[in-house]
Amino acid sequence: MSGFIGDWQALVVLVLAGFLPNEIWRMLGLWLGGGIDEGSELLIWVRAVATAILAGVIAQILVLPPGALAGVPWPLRIGSVAIGLLVFLMTRRSILIGVVAGEAVLIAGQWWLG
C-alpha cells in the first residue's frame, strides 16, 4: 500500500498544513454565510471578485506558463481558453463547466500531439 500512496509522512504534512487550515475557514464561512441572501450586493461583489481572480490566474498561466505547461504549444493554450470561454457562455455562465471544458481540450490536445 505504501508503494501506491508513497511516503505517508508527506501525506500527513499535506493534510495538516494544507487541508485543515483551509477547511476551518471554509466551514466558518459556510456557517456565517448560511443566512445571506444569494442576490445580495455582498454576494454579487464576492462572485465578481472570484471571477476576476480566476480570469487573472488564467491570463497569467496563458502568457507565462509554469512548469510542464510551458511545453504546450501557444495555439493549443489559446484554443483551450477560447473553447472554455465559449462553453462558459453557452452554459449560462457556469465557471465550473467552462474551466473543465478548457482543461479537457488542453489535455486532449496535448495527448493528441504526443
PDB file of N, CA and C in Angstrom, residues 4-94:
ATOM      1  N   PHE A   4       1.917   2.476  -3.427  1.00  0.00           N
ATOM      2  CA  PHE A   4       0.895   3.199  -4.180  1.00  0.00           C
ATOM      3  C   PHE A   4       0.750   4.632  -3.686  1.00  0.00           C
ATOM      4  N   ILE A   5       0.695   4.815  -2.390  1.00  0.00           N
ATOM      5  CA  ILE A   5       0.490   6.135  -1.813  1.00  0.00           C
ATOM      6  C   ILE A   5       1.787   6.935  -1.787  1.00  0.00           C
ATOM      7  N   GLY A   6       2.888   6.267  -1.596  1.00  0.00           N
ATOM      8  CA  GLY A   6       4.159   6.973  -1.492  1.00  0.00           C
ATOM      9  C   GLY A   6       4.528   7.170  -0.040  1.00  0.00           C
ATOM     10  N   ASP A   7       5.229   8.211   0.239  1.00  0.00           N
ATOM     11  CA  ASP A   7       5.691   8.495   1.587  1.00  0.00           C
ATOM     12  C   ASP A   7       4.517   8.997   2.425  1.00  0.00           C
ATOM     13  N   TRP A   8       4.080   8.218   3.406  1.00  0.00           N
ATOM     14  CA  TRP A   8       2.887   8.580   4.174  1.00  0.00           C
ATOM     15  C   TRP A   8       3.101   9.829   5.021  1.00  0.00           C
ATOM     16  N   GLN A   9       4.335  10.119   5.389  1.00  0.00           N
ATOM     17  CA  GLN A   9       4.590  11.319   6.174  1.00  0.00           C
ATOM     18  C   GLN A   9       4.272  12.570   5.349  1.00  0.00           C
ATOM     19  N   ALA A  10       4.557  12.517   4.064  1.00  0.00           N
ATOM     20  CA  ALA A  10       4.250  13.654   3.202  1.00  0.00           C
ATOM     21  C   ALA A  10       2.743  13.879   3.122  1.00  0.00           C
ATOM     22  N   LEU A  11       1.967  12.792   3.087  1.00  0.00           N
ATOM     23  CA  LEU A  11       0.507  12.928   3.068  1.00  0.00           C
ATOM     24  C   LEU A  11      -0.015  13.538   4.365  1.00  0.00           C
ATOM     25  N   VAL A  12       0.577  13.144   5.497  1.00  0.00           N
ATOM     26  CA  VAL A  12       0.168  13.703   6.788  1.00  0.00           C
ATOM     27  C   VAL A  12       0.465  15.198   6.830  1.00  0.00           C
ATOM     28  N   VAL A  13       1.657  15.595   6.370  1.00  0.00           N
ATOM     29  CA  VAL A  13       2.015  17.015   6.338  1.00  0.00           C
ATOM     30  C   VAL A  13       1.072  17.779   5.410  1.00  0.00           C
ATOM     31  N   LEU A  14       0.753  17.179   4.255  1.00  0.00           N
ATOM     32  CA  LEU A  14      -0.167  17.822   3.321  1.00  0.00           C
ATOM     33  C   LEU A  14      -1.536  18.059   3.950  1.00  0.00           C
ATOM     34  N   VAL A  15      -2.050  17.069   4.655  1.00  0.00           N
ATOM     35  CA  VAL A  15      -3.360  17.215   5.299  1.00  0.00           C
ATOM     36  C   VAL A  15      -3.295  18.236   6.426  1.00  0.00           C
ATOM     37  N   LEU A  16      -2.258  18.163   7.261  1.00  0.00           N
ATOM     38  CA  LEU A  16      -2.165  19.059   8.414  1.00  0.00           C
ATOM     39  C   LEU A  16      -1.850  20.497   8.013  1.00  0.00           C
ATOM     40  N   ALA A  17      -0.987  20.687   7.030  1.00  0.00           N
ATOM     41  CA  ALA A  17      -0.568  22.041   6.671  1.00  0.00           C
ATOM     42  C   ALA A  17      -1.368  22.627   5.518  1.00  0.00           C
ATOM     43  N   GLY A  18      -1.942  21.798   4.670  1.00  0.00           N
ATOM     44  CA  GLY A  18      -2.639  22.316   3.502  1.00  0.00           C
ATOM     45  C   GLY A  18      -4.147  22.241   3.603  1.00  0.00           C
ATOM     46  N   PHE A  19      -4.672  21.102   4.018  1.00  0.00           N
ATOM     47  CA  PHE A  19      -6.114  20.905   4.001  1.00  0.00           C
ATOM     48  C   PHE A  19      -6.819  21.481   5.228  1.00  0.00           C
ATOM     49  N   LEU A  20      -6.380  21.105   6.399  1.00  0.00           N
ATOM     50  CA  LEU A  20      -7.094  21.509   7.618  1.00  0.00           C
ATOM     51  C   LEU A  20      -7.156  23.022   7.833  1.00  0.00           C
ATOM     52  N   PRO A  21      -6.055  23.770   7.667  1.00  0.00           N
ATOM     53  CA  PRO A  21      -6.176  25.218   7.872  1.00  0.00           C
ATOM     54  C   PRO A  21      -7.177  25.875   6.909  1.00  0.00           C
ATOM     55  N   ASN A  22      -7.229  25.405   5.684  1.00  0.00           N
ATOM     56  CA  ASN A  22      -8.183  25.959   4.725  1.00  0.00           C
ATOM     57  C   ASN A  22      -9.602  25.505   5.023  1.00  0.00           C
ATOM     58  N   GLU A  23      -9.764  24.273   5.426  1.00  0.00           N
ATOM     59  CA  GLU A  23     -11.095  23.729   5.675  1.00  0.00           C
ATOM     60  C   GLU A  23     -11.768  24.424   6.861  1.00  0.00           C
ATOM     61  N   ILE A  24     -11.000  24.812   7.854  1.00  0.00           N
ATOM     62  CA  ILE A  24     -11.559  25.528   9.005  1.00  0.00           C
ATOM     63  C   ILE A  24     -12.217  26.822   8.530  1.00  0.00           C
ATOM     64  N   TRP A  25     -11.533  27.581   7.672  1.00  0.00           N
ATOM     65  CA  TRP A  25     -12.088  28.838   7.187  1.00  0.00           C
ATOM     66  C   TRP A  25     -13.291  28.615   6.280  1.00  0.00           C
ATOM     67  N   ARG A  26     -13.254  27.541   5.496  1.00  0.00           N
ATOM     68  CA  ARG A  26     -14.395  27.243   4.630  1.00  0.00           C
ATOM     69  C   ARG A  26     -15.635  26.918   5.464  1.00  0.00           C
ATOM     70  N   MET A  27     -15.472  26.110   6.499  1.00  0.00           N
ATOM     71  CA  MET A  27     -16.605  25.747   7.345  1.00  0.00           C
ATOM     72  C   MET A  27     -17.126  26.961   8.112  1.00  0.00           C
ATOM     73  N   LEU A  28     -16.208  27.822   8.579  1.00  0.00           N
ATOM     74  CA  LEU A  28     -16.618  29.041   9.261  1.00  0.00           C
ATOM     75  C   LEU A  28     -17.404  29.943   8.311  1.00  0.00           C
ATOM     76  N   GLY A  29     -16.944  30.068   7.082  1.00  0.00           N
ATOM     77  CA  GLY A  29     -17.658  30.865   6.080  1.00  0.00           C
ATOM     78  C   GLY A  29     -19.017  30.283   5.759  1.00  0.00           C
ATOM     79  N   LEU A  30     -19.099  28.968   5.692  1.00  0.00           N
ATOM     80  CA  LEU A  30     -20.387  28.313   5.442  1.00  0.00           C
ATOM     81  C   LEU A  30     -21.350  28.566   6.590  1.00  0.00           C
ATOM     82  N   TRP A  31     -20.838  28.487   7.802  1.00  0.00           N
ATOM     83  CA  TRP A  31     -21.689  28.695   8.970  1.00  0.00           C
ATOM     84  C   TRP A  31     -22.144  30.151   9.059  1.00  0.00           C
ATOM     85  N   LEU A  32     -21.216  31.090   8.866  1.00  0.00           N
ATOM     86  CA  LEU A  32     -21.561  32.511   8.967  1.00  0.00           C
ATOM     87  C   LEU A  32     -22.390  33.002   7.781  1.00  0.00           C
ATOM     88  N   GLY A  33     -22.140  32.440   6.604  1.00  0.00           N
ATOM     89  CA  GLY A  33     -22.824  32.918   5.406  1.00  0.00           C
ATOM     90  C   GLY A  33     -24.097  32.181   5.081  1.00  0.00           C
ATOM     91  N   GLY A  34     -24.497  31.277   5.936  1.00  0.00           N
ATOM     92  CA  GLY A  34     -25.692  30.478   5.666  1.00  0.00           C
ATOM     93  C   GLY A  34     -26.959  31.288   5.532  1.00  0.00           C
ATOM     94  N   GLY A  35     -27.055  32.410   6.191  1.00  0.00           N
ATOM     95  CA  GLY A  35     -28.276  33.195   6.155  1.00  0.00           C
ATOM     96  C   GLY A  35     -28.253  34.357   5.182  1.00  0.00           C
ATOM     97  N   ILE A  36     -27.173  34.498   4.410  1.00  0.00           N
ATOM     98  CA  ILE A  36     -27.076  35.618   3.470  1.00  0.00           C
ATOM     99  C   ILE A  36     -27.872  35.306   2.212  1.00  0.00           C
ATOM    100  N   ASP A  37     -28.641  36.264   1.754  1.00  0.00           N
ATOM    101  CA  ASP A  37     -29.420  36.120   0.529  1.00  0.00           C
ATOM    102  C   ASP A  37     -28.484  36.038  -0.673  1.00  0.00           C
ATOM    103  N   GLU A  38     -28.717  35.077  -1.575  1.00  0.00           N
ATOM    104  CA  GLU A  38     -27.838  34.887  -2.726  1.00  0.00           C
ATOM    105  C   GLU A  38     -27.864  36.062  -3.693  1.00  0.00           C
ATOM    106  N   GLY A  39     -28.906  36.848  -3.666  1.00  0.00           N
ATOM    107  CA  GLY A  39     -29.000  38.004  -4.550  1.00  0.00           C
ATOM    108  C   GLY A  39     -28.519  39.291  -3.903  1.00  0.00           C
ATOM    109  N   SER A  40     -27.922  39.187  -2.716  1.00  0.00           N
ATOM    110  CA  SER A  40     -27.493  40.383  -2.004  1.00  0.00           C
ATOM    111  C   SER A  40     -26.296  41.025  -2.697  1.00  0.00           C
ATOM    112  N   GLU A  41     -26.110  42.298  -2.443  1.00  0.00           N
ATOM    113  CA  GLU A  41     -25.000  43.043  -3.035  1.00  0.00           C
ATOM    114  C   GLU A  41     -23.655  42.446  -2.624  1.00  0.00           C
ATOM    115  N   LEU A  42     -23.568  41.980  -1.382  1.00  0.00           N
ATOM    116  CA  LEU A  42     -22.317  41.399  -0.894  1.00  0.00           C
ATOM    117  C   LEU A  42     -21.927  40.168  -1.706  1.00  0.00           C
ATOM    118  N   LEU A  43     -22.849  39.254  -1.921  1.00  0.00           N
ATOM    119  CA  LEU A  43     -22.518  38.051  -2.662  1.00  0.00           C
ATOM    120  C   LEU A  43     -22.299  38.317  -4.146  1.00  0.00           C
ATOM    121  N   ILE A  44     -22.985  39.297  -4.692  1.00  0.00           N
ATOM    122  CA  ILE A  44     -22.720  39.674  -6.086  1.00  0.00           C
ATOM    123  C   ILE A  44     -21.295  40.197  -6.206  1.00  0.00           C
ATOM    124  N   TRP A  45     -20.858  41.002  -5.253  1.00  0.00           N
ATOM    125  CA  TRP A  45     -19.489  41.519  -5.258  1.00  0.00           C
ATOM    126  C   TRP A  45     -18.474  40.390  -5.078  1.00  0.00           C
ATOM    127  N   VAL A  46     -18.736  39.471  -4.144  1.00  0.00           N
ATOM    128  CA  VAL A  46     -17.827  38.348  -3.897  1.00  0.00           C
ATOM    129  C   VAL A  46     -17.702  37.490  -5.159  1.00  0.00           C
ATOM    130  N   ARG A  47     -18.817  37.228  -5.815  1.00  0.00           N
ATOM    131  CA  ARG A  47     -18.790  36.438  -7.047  1.00  0.00           C
ATOM    132  C   ARG A  47     -17.989  37.146  -8.134  1.00  0.00           C
ATOM    133  N   ALA A  48     -18.135  38.469  -8.231  1.00  0.00           N
ATOM    134  CA  ALA A  48     -17.390  39.237  -9.229  1.00  0.00           C
ATOM    135  C   ALA A  48     -15.887  39.211  -8.943  1.00  0.00           C
ATOM    136  N   VAL A  49     -15.518  39.328  -7.681  1.00  0.00           N
ATOM    137  CA  VAL A  49     -14.102  39.287  -7.308  1.00  0.00           C
ATOM    138  C   VAL A  49     -13.521  37.901  -7.595  1.00  0.00           C
ATOM    139  N   ALA A  50     -14.262  36.845  -7.266  1.00  0.00           N
ATOM    140  CA  ALA A  50     -13.781  35.484  -7.520  1.00  0.00           C
ATOM    141  C   ALA A  50     -13.599  35.243  -9.018  1.00  0.00           C
ATOM    142  N   THR A  51     -14.524  35.738  -9.823  1.00  0.00           N
ATOM    143  CA  THR A  51     -14.408  35.586 -11.274  1.00  0.00           C
ATOM    144  C   THR A  51     -13.214  36.363 -11.803  1.00  0.00           C
ATOM    145  N   ALA A  52     -12.978  37.561 -11.292  1.00  0.00           N
ATOM    146  CA  ALA A  52     -11.837  38.370 -11.726  1.00  0.00           C
ATOM    147  C   ALA A  52     -10.510  37.711 -11.350  1.00  0.00           C
ATOM    148  N   ILE A  53     -10.447  37.119 -10.168  1.00  0.00           N
ATOM    149  CA  ILE A  53      -9.222  36.426  -9.752  1.00  0.00           C
ATOM    150  C   ILE A  53      -8.972  35.224 -10.654  1.00  0.00           C
ATOM    151  N   LEU A  54     -10.020  34.466 -10.949  1.00  0.00           N
ATOM    152  CA  LEU A  54      -9.876  33.323 -11.840  1.00  0.00           C
ATOM    153  C   LEU A  54      -9.408  33.768 -13.226  1.00  0.00           C
ATOM    154  N   ALA A  55      -9.964  34.846 -13.741  1.00  0.00           N
ATOM    155  CA  ALA A  55      -9.546  35.364 -15.052  1.00  0.00           C
ATOM    156  C   ALA A  55      -8.079  35.803 -15.020  1.00  0.00           C
ATOM    157  N   GLY A  56      -7.659  36.421 -13.940  1.00  0.00           N
ATOM    158  CA  GLY A  56      -6.267  36.842 -13.814  1.00  0.00           C
ATOM    159  C   GLY A  56      -5.309  35.666 -13.764  1.00  0.00           C
ATOM    160  N   VAL A  57      -5.678  34.628 -13.042  1.00  0.00           N
ATOM    161  CA  VAL A  57      -4.835  33.439 -12.961  1.00  0.00           C
ATOM    162  C   VAL A  57      -4.736  32.765 -14.331  1.00  0.00           C
ATOM    163  N   ILE A  58      -5.866  32.661 -15.028  1.00  0.00           N
ATOM    164  CA  ILE A  58      -5.858  32.059 -16.365  1.00  0.00           C
ATOM    165  C   ILE A  58      -4.989  32.875 -17.307  1.00  0.00           C
ATOM    166  N   ALA A  59      -5.093  34.196 -17.261  1.00  0.00           N
ATOM    167  CA  ALA A  59      -4.280  35.051 -18.132  1.00  0.00           C
ATOM    168  C   ALA A  59      -2.793  34.892 -17.819  1.00  0.00           C
ATOM    169  N   GLN A  60      -2.451  34.831 -16.550  1.00  0.00           N
ATOM    170  CA  GLN A  60      -1.047  34.667 -16.176  1.00  0.00           C
ATOM    171  C   GLN A  60      -0.517  33.319 -16.640  1.00  0.00           C
ATOM    172  N   ILE A  61      -1.288  32.267 -16.467  1.00  0.00           N
ATOM    173  CA  ILE A  61      -0.861  30.938 -16.901  1.00  0.00           C
ATOM    174  C   ILE A  61      -0.772  30.878 -18.424  1.00  0.00           C
ATOM    175  N   LEU A  62      -1.637  31.585 -19.101  1.00  0.00           N
ATOM    176  CA  LEU A  62      -1.632  31.589 -20.561  1.00  0.00           C
ATOM    177  C   LEU A  62      -0.394  32.285 -21.107  1.00  0.00           C
ATOM    178  N   VAL A  63      -0.037  33.425 -20.538  1.00  0.00           N
ATOM    179  CA  VAL A  63       1.080  34.217 -21.035  1.00  0.00           C
ATOM    180  C   VAL A  63       2.424  33.690 -20.535  1.00  0.00           C
ATOM    181  N   LEU A  64       2.503  33.367 -19.256  1.00  0.00           N
ATOM    182  CA  LEU A  64       3.751  32.878 -18.655  1.00  0.00           C
ATOM    183  C   LEU A  64       3.500  31.506 -18.020  1.00  0.00           C
ATOM    184  N   PRO A  65       3.407  30.464 -18.826  1.00  0.00           N
ATOM    185  CA  PRO A  65       3.043  29.147 -18.285  1.00  0.00           C
ATOM    186  C   PRO A  65       4.136  28.570 -17.389  1.00  0.00           C
ATOM    187  N   PRO A  66       3.744  28.007 -16.253  1.00  0.00           N
ATOM    188  CA  PRO A  66       4.722  27.401 -15.351  1.00  0.00           C
ATOM    189  C   PRO A  66       4.969  25.931 -15.685  1.00  0.00           C
ATOM    190  N   GLY A  67       6.126  25.448 -15.341  1.00  0.00           N
ATOM    191  CA  GLY A  67       6.446  24.025 -15.401  1.00  0.00           C
ATOM    192  C   GLY A  67       6.185  23.358 -16.737  1.00  0.00           C
ATOM    193  N   ALA A  68       5.493  22.220 -16.666  1.00  0.00           N
ATOM    194  CA  ALA A  68       5.238  21.402 -17.853  1.00  0.00           C
ATOM    195  C   ALA A  68       4.322  22.115 -18.848  1.00  0.00           C
ATOM    196  N   LEU A  69       3.525  23.041 -18.376  1.00  0.00           N
ATOM    197  CA  LEU A  69       2.623  23.764 -19.277  1.00  0.00           C
ATOM    198  C   LEU A  69       3.406  24.627 -20.268  1.00  0.00           C
ATOM    199  N   ALA A  70       4.643  24.968 -19.945  1.00  0.00           N
ATOM    200  CA  ALA A  70       5.472  25.750 -20.858  1.00  0.00           C
ATOM    201  C   ALA A  70       5.771  24.966 -22.132  1.00  0.00           C
ATOM    202  N   GLY A  71       5.692  23.638 -22.070  1.00  0.00           N
ATOM    203  CA  GLY A  71       5.924  22.811 -23.244  1.00  0.00           C
ATOM    204  C   GLY A  71       4.712  22.658 -24.145  1.00  0.00           C
ATOM    205  N   VAL A  72       3.556  23.152 -23.694  1.00  0.00           N
ATOM    206  CA  VAL A  72       2.340  23.078 -24.505  1.00  0.00           C
ATOM    207  C   VAL A  72       2.375  24.217 -25.519  1.00  0.00           C
ATOM    208  N   PRO A  73       2.120  23.906 -26.789  1.00  0.00           N
ATOM    209  CA  PRO A  73       2.178  24.957 -27.809  1.00  0.00           C
ATOM    210  C   PRO A  73       1.193  26.098 -27.537  1.00  0.00           C
ATOM    211  N   TRP A  74       1.611  27.317 -27.909  1.00  0.00           N
ATOM    212  CA  TRP A  74       0.813  28.521 -27.719  1.00  0.00           C
ATOM    213  C   TRP A  74      -0.581  28.400 -28.339  1.00  0.00           C
ATOM    214  N   PRO A  75      -0.745  27.917 -29.582  1.00  0.00           N
ATOM    215  CA  PRO A  75      -2.092  27.815 -30.169  1.00  0.00           C
ATOM    216  C   PRO A  75      -3.012  26.877 -29.382  1.00  0.00           C
ATOM    217  N   LEU A  76      -2.449  25.809 -28.819  1.00  0.00           N
ATOM    218  CA  LEU A  76      -3.278  24.899 -28.022  1.00  0.00           C
ATOM    219  C   LEU A  76      -3.739  25.572 -26.734  1.00  0.00           C
ATOM    220  N   ARG A  77      -2.851  26.327 -26.100  1.00  0.00           N
ATOM    221  CA  ARG A  77      -3.250  27.051 -24.879  1.00  0.00           C
ATOM    222  C   ARG A  77      -4.337  28.069 -25.188  1.00  0.00           C
ATOM    223  N   ILE A  78      -4.160  28.843 -26.275  1.00  0.00           N
ATOM    224  CA  ILE A  78      -5.164  29.845 -26.661  1.00  0.00           C
ATOM    225  C   ILE A  78      -6.480  29.162 -27.026  1.00  0.00           C
ATOM    226  N   GLY A  79      -6.394  28.077 -27.783  1.00  0.00           N
ATOM    227  CA  GLY A  79      -7.598  27.353 -28.192  1.00  0.00           C
ATOM    228  C   GLY A  79      -8.377  26.791 -27.018  1.00  0.00           C
ATOM    229  N   SER A  80      -7.671  26.255 -26.029  1.00  0.00           N
ATOM    230  CA  SER A  80      -8.364  25.697 -24.871  1.00  0.00           C
ATOM    231  C   SER A  80      -9.054  26.790 -24.061  1.00  0.00           C
ATOM    232  N   VAL A  81      -8.416  27.948 -23.962  1.00  0.00           N
ATOM    233  CA  VAL A  81      -9.065  29.066 -23.261  1.00  0.00           C
ATOM    234  C   VAL A  81     -10.285  29.545 -24.053  1.00  0.00           C
ATOM    235  N   ALA A  82     -10.161  29.627 -25.378  1.00  0.00           N
ATOM    236  CA  ALA A  82     -11.280  30.070 -26.217  1.00  0.00           C
ATOM    237  C   ALA A  82     -12.457  29.105 -26.111  1.00  0.00           C
ATOM    238  N   ILE A  83     -12.186  27.811 -26.149  1.00  0.00           N
ATOM    239  CA  ILE A  83     -13.269  26.828 -26.030  1.00  0.00           C
ATOM    240  C   ILE A  83     -13.866  26.879 -24.631  1.00  0.00           C
ATOM    241  N   GLY A  84     -13.031  27.020 -23.617  1.00  0.00           N
ATOM    242  CA  GLY A  84     -13.555  27.148 -22.256  1.00  0.00           C
ATOM    243  C   GLY A  84     -14.450  28.364 -22.111  1.00  0.00           C
ATOM    244  N   LEU A  85     -14.059  29.484 -22.716  1.00  0.00           N
ATOM    245  CA  LEU A  85     -14.892  30.686 -22.683  1.00  0.00           C
ATOM    246  C   LEU A  85     -16.196  30.467 -23.421  1.00  0.00           C
ATOM    247  N   LEU A  86     -16.141  29.821 -24.578  1.00  0.00           N
ATOM    248  CA  LEU A  86     -17.359  29.550 -25.353  1.00  0.00           C
ATOM    249  C   LEU A  86     -18.319  28.657 -24.567  1.00  0.00           C
ATOM    250  N   VAL A  87     -17.790  27.609 -23.950  1.00  0.00           N
ATOM    251  CA  VAL A  87     -18.628  26.719 -23.147  1.00  0.00           C
ATOM    252  C   VAL A  87     -19.192  27.467 -21.939  1.00  0.00           C
ATOM    253  N   PHE A  88     -18.379  28.312 -21.330  1.00  0.00           N
ATOM    254  CA  PHE A  88     -18.836  29.144 -20.209  1.00  0.00           C
ATOM    255  C   PHE A  88     -20.046  29.987 -20.620  1.00  0.00           C
ATOM    256  N   LEU A  89     -19.962  30.612 -21.779  1.00  0.00           N
ATOM    257  CA  LEU A  89     -21.060  31.461 -22.250  1.00  0.00           C
ATOM    258  C   LEU A  89     -22.284  30.640 -22.663  1.00  0.00           C
ATOM    259  N   MET A  90     -22.057  29.454 -23.209  1.00  0.00           N
ATOM    260  CA  MET A  90     -23.174  28.608 -23.653  1.00  0.00           C
ATOM    261  C   MET A  90     -23.914  27.941 -22.500  1.00  0.00           C
ATOM    262  N   THR A  91     -23.253  27.794 -21.353  1.00  0.00           N
ATOM    263  CA  THR A  91     -23.875  27.113 -20.206  1.00  0.00           C
ATOM    264  C   THR A  91     -24.355  28.107 -19.159  1.00  0.00           C
ATOM    265  N   ARG A  92     -24.842  29.220 -19.606  1.00  0.00           N
ATOM    266  CA  ARG A  92     -25.370  30.264 -18.718  1.00  0.00           C
ATOM    267  C   ARG A  92     -24.354  30.668 -17.664  1.00  0.00           C
ATOM    268  N   ARG A  93     -23.123  30.870 -18.112  1.00  0.00           N
ATOM    269  CA  ARG A  93     -22.024  31.372 -17.295  1.00  0.00           C
ATOM    270  C   ARG A  93     -21.658  30.461 -16.122  1.00  0.00           C
ATOM    271  N   SER A  94     -21.560  29.178 -16.395  1.00  0.00           N
ATOM    272  CA  SER A  94     -21.107  28.220 -15.384  1.00  0.00           C
ATOM    273  C   SER A  94     -19.581  28.161 -15.419  1.00  0.00           C
TER     274      SER A  94
END
